[in-house]
Amino acid sequence: MKPAILGGTSAFSEKILVAKPSIPEFEEVHPLFKEIFESKWLTNHGKFVQELEKRIAGYIGAEHCALVSNGTKALELLIKSLDLNGEVISTPFTFSATIHAIQANNLKPVFCDINPETYNLDESKLEKLITDKTTAILAVNIFGNPVEIKKLTDIAESNNLKLLFDSAHAFGSTYLDKKIGSFGEGEAFSFHATKVFTTGEGGAVTTNNKELSEKISLMRNFGIAGEEEVVSWGTNAKMNEFSAALGLKALEQIEKDIEKLGRLNQIYKTNLEKIPGLKFQKINPDGKINYKYFTVEVLEKEFGLNRNQLHTALKSDNIFARKYFYPPCNRFPSYRSLESALPEKLPNTESVSAGILSLPMYADLKEEEIKKICEVIESIHLNAEKIKKTVQGFLK
Ligand code: T4K
């Protein structure tokens, strides 16, 4: 196989994108949508939102679930509900929303470096960052990989800090045989189109803390407790009925999807592990992931090309991988002046972020398509020298 970047025929006639939503058949959601059209009840904590909250809490094994309009609002409201002040320690190797949510609450993010194998917060570096201003740790289960929850809980407890989780990627993942979603003070999920379980746009905070959940439920609806009662600060972060209806049907297929993604993950691994210079994320041995992301770290010396060159070469073959997450949040203009944002202090974040590539992964992806993607990657590796010359000049 000749890579398309060197003039070969493109491996795919149509674009293979990094994600594609896994949604039920239209016929399955149609009766629910019809009911919404007939009842004309579209939003404001309708019947489908209430039902989905119950079902998600049941699926996760958390006592409470508050649905919201997206994962960013879930994070913002979770943080807000804890009445924090000062500094919150988190990871720079995440989607922008994690750190923006800290900033949106007028708190100062403090970046802690990641473990270079798991890509999660390195808890052994965390304690040194705790000051008398620290009030919370916001850990991210990156690519669905559970963080060291037990160790983080111990650190949080012994330092009197709140522990909360950005579990946007981790719906359906488990830690010590328990679903992610009921650890710490609370966990924030995203149900965006790119996630393993989607409501189009959507999100949730799950928790075992009744008071917290009630607070969030109020805040997502302007703080309104009754017709003439606004009891707290609030915003509009409500989920609508169409999203909830879609979610009710999507939830029925989640375990099947995770099983399928697990098989696809294995096919990627089997076909890629023989290629030098591709490193895989190490999964927490106490956890199980939902397999929604498949990432490789490109080690330039062994692979022959760097991540950017591979990313460009794949595009010629109609494979649209993504650099999740590059640049890391510590390099964003809003955060780079922070003392903890200095790249020298975050060597693992910097190197993982420079080498990481998310390959296409979704339940509808066919096994043959994955095998073909792997063949393309192998042929790119075998032609690395020629490709390097071709892309030189327009890529670092
Ligand atoms: N915390 C973490 C750790 C997160 O990763 C995220 C979101 C959040 C918090 C915040 O949750 P939300 O507020 O978003 O609910 C995407 C998503 O927009 C974002 O939800 C996600 N993380 C992030 C990792 O990825 P982009 O800018 O890469 O998305 P986009 O539009 O380029 O889509 C990626 C691919 O998905 C496309 O190539 C095609 C496919 N796609 C996308 C959409 C929107 C579809 O097939 N259908 C669609 O409707 O950010």
Short mmCIF file of C-alpha atoms and ligand atoms in Angstrom, two decimals:
data_model
loop_
_atom_site.label_atom_id
_atom_site.label_comp_id
_atom_site.label_asym_id
_atom_site.label_seq_id
_atom_site.Cartn_x
_atom_site.Cartn_y
_atom_site.Cartn_z
CA MET A 1 0.00 0.00 0.00
CA LYS A 2 1.36 3.41 -1.00
CA PRO A 3 0.36 6.25 1.34
CA ALA A 4 -1.84 8.81 -0.44
CA ILE A 5 0.51 11.59 0.63
CA LEU A 6 3.09 10.00 -1.68
CA GLY A 7 0.64 9.72 -4.57
CA GLY A 8 -1.11 6.43 -3.73
CA THR A 9 -4.87 6.08 -4.00
CA SER A 10 -6.62 7.32 -0.86
CA ALA A 11 -7.47 4.38 1.43
CA PHE A 12 -10.98 5.69 1.99
CA SER A 13 -13.21 7.34 -0.60
CA GLU A 14 -15.08 9.19 2.16
CA LYS A 15 -13.76 10.94 5.24
CA ILE A 16 -13.33 8.81 8.35
CA LEU A 17 -13.76 11.26 11.22
CA VAL A 18 -12.54 10.83 14.77
CA ALA A 19 -16.05 10.34 16.16
CA LYS A 20 -19.58 9.59 15.08
CA PRO A 21 -22.52 9.60 17.49
CA SER A 22 -23.99 6.25 18.41
CA ILE A 23 -27.71 6.93 18.39
CA PRO A 24 -30.78 4.69 18.31
CA GLU A 25 -32.78 4.11 15.13
CA PHE A 26 -35.16 6.95 14.36
CA GLU A 27 -38.13 4.53 14.66
CA GLU A 28 -37.17 3.90 18.28
CA VAL A 29 -37.18 7.54 19.35
CA HIS A 30 -40.07 8.53 17.08
CA PRO A 31 -42.87 7.62 19.55
CA LEU A 32 -41.18 9.66 22.28
CA PHE A 33 -40.69 12.64 19.99
CA LYS A 34 -44.32 12.34 18.91
CA GLU A 35 -45.38 12.50 22.54
CA ILE A 36 -43.36 15.69 23.00
CA PHE A 37 -44.96 17.22 19.90
CA GLU A 38 -48.43 16.32 21.15
CA SER A 39 -47.95 17.38 24.76
CA LYS A 40 -46.10 20.56 23.73
CA TRP A 41 -44.00 20.14 26.87
CA LEU A 42 -40.51 20.88 25.57
CA THR A 43 -38.33 21.76 28.54
CA ASN A 44 -38.22 22.87 32.23
CA HIS A 45 -37.80 19.53 33.96
CA GLY A 46 -40.26 17.59 31.87
CA LYS A 47 -41.26 13.99 32.15
CA PHE A 48 -38.42 12.59 30.02
CA VAL A 49 -35.75 14.55 31.88
CA GLN A 50 -37.11 13.22 35.19
CA GLU A 51 -37.16 9.68 33.88
CA LEU A 52 -33.64 9.90 32.45
CA GLU A 53 -32.31 11.24 35.73
CA LYS A 54 -33.68 8.17 37.50
CA ARG A 55 -32.31 5.79 34.89
CA ILE A 56 -28.83 7.34 34.84
CA ALA A 57 -28.61 7.31 38.64
CA GLY A 58 -29.67 3.65 38.53
CA TYR A 59 -27.17 2.78 35.79
CA ILE A 60 -24.30 4.42 37.62
CA GLY A 61 -25.34 3.42 41.10
CA ALA A 62 -25.30 7.02 42.33
CA GLU A 63 -28.03 8.32 44.57
CA HIS A 64 -28.71 11.48 42.58
CA CYS A 65 -28.43 12.73 39.03
CA ALA A 66 -29.10 16.28 37.88
CA LEU A 67 -29.27 16.59 34.11
CA VAL A 68 -28.00 19.79 32.53
CA SER A 69 -27.56 21.30 29.09
CA ASN A 70 -23.92 20.24 28.54
CA GLY A 71 -20.81 18.96 30.28
CA THR A 72 -19.36 22.44 30.74
CA LYS A 73 -22.40 23.56 32.72
CA ALA A 74 -22.21 20.33 34.73
CA LEU A 75 -18.66 21.22 35.74
CA GLU A 76 -19.41 24.88 36.42
CA LEU A 77 -22.40 24.06 38.60
CA LEU A 78 -20.66 21.24 40.43
CA ILE A 79 -17.84 23.61 41.36
CA LYS A 80 -20.27 26.40 42.22
CA SER A 81 -22.34 24.14 44.47
CA LEU A 82 -19.32 23.57 46.73
CA ASP A 83 -18.85 27.28 47.54
CA LEU A 84 -15.11 27.05 47.00
CA ASN A 85 -12.57 29.82 47.13
CA GLY A 86 -8.87 30.16 46.38
CA GLU A 87 -7.08 27.51 44.33
CA VAL A 88 -8.19 24.32 42.63
CA ILE A 89 -5.60 21.77 41.53
CA SER A 90 -6.27 20.11 38.20
CA THR A 91 -4.62 18.66 35.13
CA PRO A 92 -3.49 20.66 32.12
CA PHE A 93 -3.92 17.59 29.88
CA THR A 94 -7.65 17.94 29.31
CA PHE A 95 -10.24 19.70 27.17
CA SER A 96 -10.41 23.45 27.72
CA ALA A 97 -13.79 23.17 29.48
CA THR A 98 -12.25 21.65 32.63
CA ILE A 99 -10.05 24.65 33.37
CA HIS A 100 -12.50 27.22 32.01
CA ALA A 101 -15.03 25.93 34.55
CA ILE A 102 -12.61 26.66 37.39
CA GLN A 103 -11.95 30.13 36.02
CA ALA A 104 -15.68 30.76 35.49
CA ASN A 105 -16.10 30.31 39.25
CA ASN A 106 -13.44 32.95 39.94
CA LEU A 107 -11.07 30.32 41.27
CA LYS A 108 -7.42 29.98 40.43
CA PRO A 109 -6.44 26.85 38.55
CA VAL A 110 -3.20 25.22 39.66
CA PHE A 111 -1.72 22.78 37.18
CA CYS A 112 -0.35 19.45 38.33
CA ASP A 113 1.66 17.33 35.91
CA ILE A 114 0.35 14.02 34.62
CA ASN A 115 1.56 10.46 34.81
CA PRO A 116 3.24 9.80 31.44
CA GLU A 117 1.69 6.32 31.19
CA THR A 118 -1.92 6.86 32.27
CA TYR A 119 -2.15 10.55 31.20
CA ASN A 120 -4.03 11.24 34.45
CA LEU A 121 -3.03 13.58 37.30
CA ASP A 122 0.14 12.33 38.94
CA GLU A 123 -0.95 12.11 42.56
CA SER A 124 2.68 11.83 43.70
CA LYS A 125 3.25 15.40 42.48
CA LEU A 126 0.00 16.76 43.78
CA GLU A 127 0.71 17.19 47.48
CA LYS A 128 3.59 19.58 46.80
CA LEU A 129 1.14 21.93 45.09
CA ILE A 130 -1.21 22.18 48.04
CA THR A 131 -1.05 25.56 49.77
CA ASP A 132 -3.18 27.23 52.40
CA LYS A 133 -5.26 28.61 49.53
CA THR A 134 -6.07 25.20 48.00
CA THR A 135 -9.69 24.17 48.49
CA ALA A 136 -10.28 21.43 45.94
CA ILE A 137 -8.89 18.88 43.50
CA LEU A 138 -10.61 18.56 40.16
CA ALA A 139 -9.45 15.26 38.66
CA VAL A 140 -10.22 14.20 35.10
CA ASN A 141 -10.71 10.57 34.07
CA ILE A 142 -8.99 11.21 30.79
CA PHE A 143 -10.14 9.13 27.79
CA GLY A 144 -12.32 7.24 30.27
CA ASN A 145 -9.32 5.99 32.27
CA PRO A 146 -10.13 6.16 36.00
CA VAL A 147 -7.69 8.18 38.07
CA GLU A 148 -6.22 6.71 41.27
CA ILE A 149 -9.39 7.48 43.15
CA LYS A 150 -8.36 5.88 46.43
CA LYS A 151 -5.06 7.77 46.60
CA LEU A 152 -6.72 11.05 45.63
CA THR A 153 -9.43 10.53 48.24
CA ASP A 154 -6.77 9.99 50.91
CA ILE A 155 -4.91 13.16 49.85
CA ALA A 156 -8.14 15.17 49.79
CA GLU A 157 -9.24 13.91 53.19
CA SER A 158 -5.92 14.44 54.92
CA ASN A 159 -5.67 17.98 53.56
CA ASN A 160 -9.31 18.87 54.07
CA LEU A 161 -9.95 19.42 50.36
CA LYS A 162 -13.00 18.73 48.24
CA LEU A 163 -12.48 16.11 45.55
CA LEU A 164 -14.51 16.35 42.37
CA PHE A 165 -14.30 14.69 39.00
CA ASP A 166 -14.57 15.69 35.39
CA SER A 167 -15.87 12.38 34.10
CA ALA A 168 -16.89 13.74 30.70
CA HIS A 169 -15.12 10.80 29.02
CA ALA A 170 -15.89 8.15 31.58
CA PHE A 171 -19.60 7.29 31.35
CA GLY A 172 -19.71 3.49 31.73
CA SER A 173 -16.11 3.18 32.95
CA THR A 174 -15.61 1.48 36.32
CA TYR A 175 -13.24 1.69 39.28
CA LEU A 176 -12.98 -1.27 41.64
CA ASP A 177 -16.08 -2.74 39.98
CA LYS A 178 -18.11 0.38 40.71
CA LYS A 179 -19.27 2.67 37.91
CA ILE A 180 -17.63 6.06 37.71
CA GLY A 181 -20.16 8.62 38.93
CA SER A 182 -20.47 8.31 42.68
CA PHE A 183 -16.98 9.16 43.84
CA GLY A 184 -15.83 12.30 45.63
CA GLU A 185 -18.28 15.16 46.18
CA GLY A 186 -19.70 14.72 42.72
CA GLU A 187 -18.88 13.93 39.11
CA ALA A 188 -19.60 15.86 35.93
CA PHE A 189 -20.48 14.08 32.68
CA SER A 190 -20.80 15.26 29.11
CA PHE A 191 -23.37 13.76 26.79
CA HIS A 192 -22.12 15.63 23.73
CA ALA A 193 -22.44 14.05 20.29
CA THR A 194 -18.85 12.80 20.49
CA LYS A 195 -19.34 10.90 23.74
CA VAL A 196 -20.05 7.22 24.36
CA PHE A 197 -23.58 8.10 25.47
CA THR A 198 -25.17 11.12 23.87
CA THR A 199 -28.21 13.32 24.15
CA GLY A 200 -26.96 15.59 21.35
CA GLU A 201 -25.88 18.28 23.76
CA GLY A 202 -26.20 17.43 27.41
CA GLY A 203 -24.53 16.63 30.66
CA ALA A 204 -25.12 15.60 34.24
CA VAL A 205 -23.84 15.89 37.76
CA THR A 206 -24.11 12.67 39.70
CA THR A 207 -23.51 12.46 43.43
CA ASN A 208 -24.51 10.70 46.63
CA ASN A 209 -24.98 14.07 48.29
CA LYS A 210 -28.66 15.03 48.29
CA GLU A 211 -28.10 18.62 49.31
CA LEU A 212 -25.56 19.16 46.54
CA SER A 213 -27.82 17.69 43.91
CA GLU A 214 -30.74 19.85 45.03
CA LYS A 215 -28.55 22.93 44.92
CA ILE A 216 -27.46 22.13 41.37
CA SER A 217 -31.04 21.42 40.32
CA LEU A 218 -32.04 24.86 41.54
CA MET A 219 -29.08 26.65 39.98
CA ARG A 220 -29.65 25.12 36.54
CA ASN A 221 -33.08 26.79 36.56
CA PHE A 222 -32.19 30.37 37.59
CA GLY A 223 -32.45 29.48 41.30
CA ILE A 224 -36.22 29.33 40.98
CA ALA A 225 -37.90 27.32 43.73
CA GLY A 226 -41.47 28.47 43.11
CA GLU A 227 -43.52 30.98 41.14
CA GLU A 228 -42.54 33.81 43.43
CA GLU A 229 -39.38 32.37 44.91
CA VAL A 230 -35.83 32.72 43.63
CA VAL A 231 -33.79 31.18 46.39
CA SER A 232 -30.28 31.18 45.00
CA TRP A 233 -28.02 32.34 42.22
CA GLY A 234 -28.83 30.49 39.05
CA THR A 235 -28.40 30.21 35.34
CA ASN A 236 -30.09 28.44 32.50
CA ALA A 237 -28.57 25.00 32.17
CA LYS A 238 -31.67 22.92 31.61
CA MET A 239 -31.81 19.88 29.41
CA ASN A 240 -34.70 19.84 26.94
CA GLU A 241 -37.14 16.99 26.43
CA PHE A 242 -35.87 15.98 22.97
CA SER A 243 -32.39 15.40 24.34
CA ALA A 244 -33.75 13.44 27.27
CA ALA A 245 -35.94 11.29 25.00
CA LEU A 246 -32.94 10.51 22.81
CA GLY A 247 -30.96 9.70 25.96
CA LEU A 248 -33.60 7.29 27.25
CA LYS A 249 -33.30 5.20 24.10
CA ALA A 250 -29.51 5.63 23.84
CA LEU A 251 -29.09 4.35 27.39
CA GLU A 252 -30.66 1.05 26.37
CA GLN A 253 -27.76 0.38 24.01
CA ILE A 254 -24.84 1.64 26.09
CA GLU A 255 -23.56 -1.71 27.33
CA LYS A 256 -23.73 -3.19 23.82
CA ASP A 257 -21.82 -0.19 22.46
CA ILE A 258 -19.13 -0.49 25.13
CA GLU A 259 -18.74 -4.18 24.31
CA LYS A 260 -18.37 -3.36 20.62
CA LEU A 261 -15.89 -0.56 21.34
CA GLY A 262 -13.89 -3.01 23.45
CA ARG A 263 -13.58 -5.36 20.46
CA LEU A 264 -12.56 -2.47 18.19
CA ASN A 265 -9.97 -1.36 20.75
CA GLN A 266 -8.48 -4.85 20.65
CA ILE A 267 -8.27 -4.82 16.84
CA TYR A 268 -6.45 -1.48 16.93
CA LYS A 269 -4.03 -2.82 19.53
CA THR A 270 -3.31 -6.11 17.77
CA ASN A 271 -2.61 -4.35 14.50
CA LEU A 272 -0.67 -1.40 15.87
CA GLU A 273 1.48 -2.97 18.55
CA LYS A 274 3.81 -4.44 15.93
CA ILE A 275 4.60 -0.96 14.57
CA PRO A 276 7.55 0.65 16.38
CA GLY A 277 7.09 4.05 17.98
CA LEU A 278 3.41 3.86 18.90
CA LYS A 279 2.68 3.88 22.60
CA PHE A 280 -0.72 3.14 24.16
CA GLN A 281 -2.33 4.67 27.24
CA LYS A 282 -1.89 2.52 30.34
CA ILE A 283 -5.23 1.73 31.86
CA ASN A 284 -5.60 1.81 35.65
CA PRO A 285 -5.47 -1.87 36.67
CA ASP A 286 -8.22 -1.16 39.22
CA GLY A 287 -10.47 0.14 36.47
CA LYS A 288 -12.23 -0.70 33.24
CA ILE A 289 -12.72 1.85 30.50
CA ASN A 290 -15.59 2.44 28.09
CA TYR A 291 -13.16 2.33 25.13
CA LYS A 292 -14.60 5.46 23.53
CA TYR A 293 -11.19 6.92 22.79
CA PHE A 294 -8.31 5.18 21.11
CA THR A 295 -5.13 7.19 21.34
CA VAL A 296 -1.56 6.55 20.36
CA GLU A 297 1.48 8.48 21.44
CA VAL A 298 3.87 8.88 18.54
CA LEU A 299 7.51 8.44 19.54
CA GLU A 300 9.30 10.20 16.69
CA LYS A 301 12.62 8.39 16.83
CA GLU A 302 11.15 4.91 16.63
CA PHE A 303 8.20 5.71 14.35
CA GLY A 304 10.23 7.81 11.94
CA LEU A 305 7.82 10.74 11.89
CA ASN A 306 6.46 13.02 14.54
CA ARG A 307 2.79 13.25 15.53
CA ASN A 308 2.09 16.25 13.29
CA GLN A 309 3.58 14.53 10.27
CA LEU A 310 1.55 11.37 10.88
CA HIS A 311 -1.59 13.47 11.40
CA THR A 312 -1.01 15.21 8.04
CA ALA A 313 -0.21 11.99 6.19
CA LEU A 314 -3.38 10.32 7.52
CA LYS A 315 -5.51 13.17 6.20
CA SER A 316 -4.38 12.43 2.63
CA ASP A 317 -5.84 8.96 3.14
CA ASN A 318 -9.08 10.52 4.37
CA ILE A 319 -8.43 9.55 7.99
CA PHE A 320 -9.13 12.51 10.26
CA ALA A 321 -7.44 11.79 13.57
CA ARG A 322 -7.39 14.57 16.21
CA LYS A 323 -4.76 15.99 18.52
CA TYR A 324 -6.68 15.48 21.76
CA PHE A 325 -5.30 17.30 23.74
CA TYR A 326 -2.92 19.74 22.13
CA PRO A 327 -2.05 22.39 23.09
CA PRO A 328 -2.35 21.55 26.80
CA CYS A 329 -4.37 24.03 28.86
CA ASN A 330 -1.26 25.51 30.53
CA ARG A 331 -0.35 26.98 27.13
CA PHE A 332 -3.64 28.82 26.61
CA PRO A 333 -3.28 32.63 26.70
CA SER A 334 -5.74 32.80 29.63
CA TYR A 335 -3.59 30.53 31.80
CA ARG A 336 0.01 30.65 30.63
CA SER A 337 1.01 33.42 33.00
CA LEU A 338 0.14 31.26 36.01
CA GLU A 339 3.13 30.12 37.98
CA SER A 340 2.08 26.48 37.73
CA ALA A 341 1.69 26.76 33.93
CA LEU A 342 5.39 26.90 33.12
CA PRO A 343 6.14 24.10 30.62
CA GLU A 344 9.32 23.17 32.58
CA LYS A 345 7.11 22.29 35.53
CA LEU A 346 4.93 20.04 33.40
CA PRO A 347 7.35 17.85 31.44
CA ASN A 348 5.03 14.85 31.10
CA THR A 349 2.10 16.98 30.01
CA GLU A 350 4.28 18.66 27.41
CA SER A 351 5.67 15.46 25.95
CA VAL A 352 2.40 13.50 25.95
CA SER A 353 0.54 16.45 24.43
CA ALA A 354 3.19 16.79 21.69
CA GLY A 355 2.93 13.10 20.75
CA ILE A 356 -0.73 12.24 21.27
CA LEU A 357 -3.16 11.39 18.50
CA SER A 358 -6.77 10.21 18.84
CA LEU A 359 -7.67 7.77 16.11
CA PRO A 360 -11.23 7.36 14.79
CA MET A 361 -13.30 5.44 17.31
CA TYR A 362 -17.05 4.89 17.43
CA ALA A 363 -19.40 1.96 17.72
CA ASP A 364 -20.38 2.08 14.03
CA LEU A 365 -16.78 1.84 12.87
CA LYS A 366 -16.27 -1.46 11.05
CA GLU A 367 -13.54 -3.91 11.95
CA GLU A 368 -12.28 -3.85 8.34
CA GLU A 369 -12.08 -0.06 8.49
CA ILE A 370 -9.88 -0.25 11.58
CA LYS A 371 -7.66 -2.82 9.93
CA LYS A 372 -7.33 -0.52 6.93
CA ILE A 373 -6.49 2.48 9.15
CA CYS A 374 -3.76 0.35 10.77
CA GLU A 375 -2.41 -0.69 7.36
CA VAL A 376 -2.23 2.96 6.36
CA ILE A 377 -0.34 3.80 9.56
CA GLU A 378 2.06 0.95 8.94
CA SER A 379 2.71 2.04 5.35
CA ILE A 380 3.25 5.61 6.58
CA HIS A 381 5.83 4.27 9.05
CA LEU A 382 7.55 2.20 6.35
CA ASN A 383 7.70 5.26 4.07
CA ALA A 384 8.65 7.67 6.83
CA GLU A 385 11.79 9.02 5.20
CA LYS A 386 10.05 9.90 1.92
CA ILE A 387 7.07 11.38 3.74
CA LYS A 388 9.31 13.51 5.91
CA LYS A 389 10.75 15.12 2.77
CA THR A 390 7.28 15.64 1.29
CA VAL A 391 5.84 17.35 4.33
CA GLN A 392 9.00 19.29 5.14
CA GLY A 393 8.51 22.97 4.74
CA PHE A 394 4.85 23.10 5.74
CA LEU A 395 5.20 21.25 9.02
CA LYS A 396 7.58 21.40 11.93
N1 T4K B 1 -14.45 17.93 30.04
C1 T4K B 1 -13.81 17.17 29.13
C2 T4K B 1 -12.65 16.35 29.56
C3 T4K B 1 -14.25 17.16 27.79
O1 T4K B 1 -13.59 16.44 26.88
C4 T4K B 1 -15.36 17.95 27.43
C5 T4K B 1 -15.82 17.98 26.06
C6 T4K B 1 -16.01 18.70 28.43
C7 T4K B 1 -15.50 18.67 29.73
C8 T4K B 1 -17.17 19.60 28.15
O2 T4K B 1 -18.32 18.88 27.77
P1 T4K B 1 -19.40 19.58 26.75
O3 T4K B 1 -19.68 20.96 27.29
O4 T4K B 1 -18.79 19.64 25.37
O5 T4K B 1 -20.59 18.68 26.82
C9 T4K B 1 -15.34 18.01 21.04
C10 T4K B 1 -16.62 18.23 21.79
O6 T4K B 1 -17.32 19.39 21.35
C11 T4K B 1 -16.45 18.27 23.27
O7 T4K B 1 -17.71 17.91 23.81
C12 T4K B 1 -15.43 17.27 23.76
N2 T4K B 1 -15.17 17.38 25.15
C13 T4K B 1 -14.13 17.43 23.01
C14 T4K B 1 -13.11 16.42 23.44
O8 T4K B 1 -14.38 17.21 21.64
P2 T4K B 1 -14.29 19.30 19.07
O9 T4K B 1 -14.16 20.76 18.82
O10 T4K B 1 -13.14 18.43 18.84
O11 T4K B 1 -15.59 18.68 18.29
P3 T4K B 1 -15.90 18.59 16.75
O12 T4K B 1 -17.09 19.38 16.44
O13 T4K B 1 -14.67 18.85 15.96
O14 T4K B 1 -16.30 17.05 16.60
C15 T4K B 1 -15.37 16.00 16.57
C16 T4K B 1 -15.82 14.96 15.56
O15 T4K B 1 -17.06 14.40 15.95
C17 T4K B 1 -16.06 15.52 14.17
O16 T4K B 1 -14.92 15.27 13.40
C18 T4K B 1 -17.22 14.72 13.63
C19 T4K B 1 -17.90 14.15 14.83
N3 T4K B 1 -19.23 14.74 15.07
C20 T4K B 1 -19.32 15.91 15.77
C21 T4K B 1 -20.54 16.48 16.01
C22 T4K B 1 -20.66 17.76 16.78
C23 T4K B 1 -20.36 14.13 14.56
O17 T4K B 1 -20.26 13.10 13.88
N4 T4K B 1 -21.58 14.67 14.83
C24 T4K B 1 -21.72 15.81 15.53
O18 T4K B 1 -22.87 16.26 15.76
O19 T4K B 1 -14.79 19.19 20.57
#
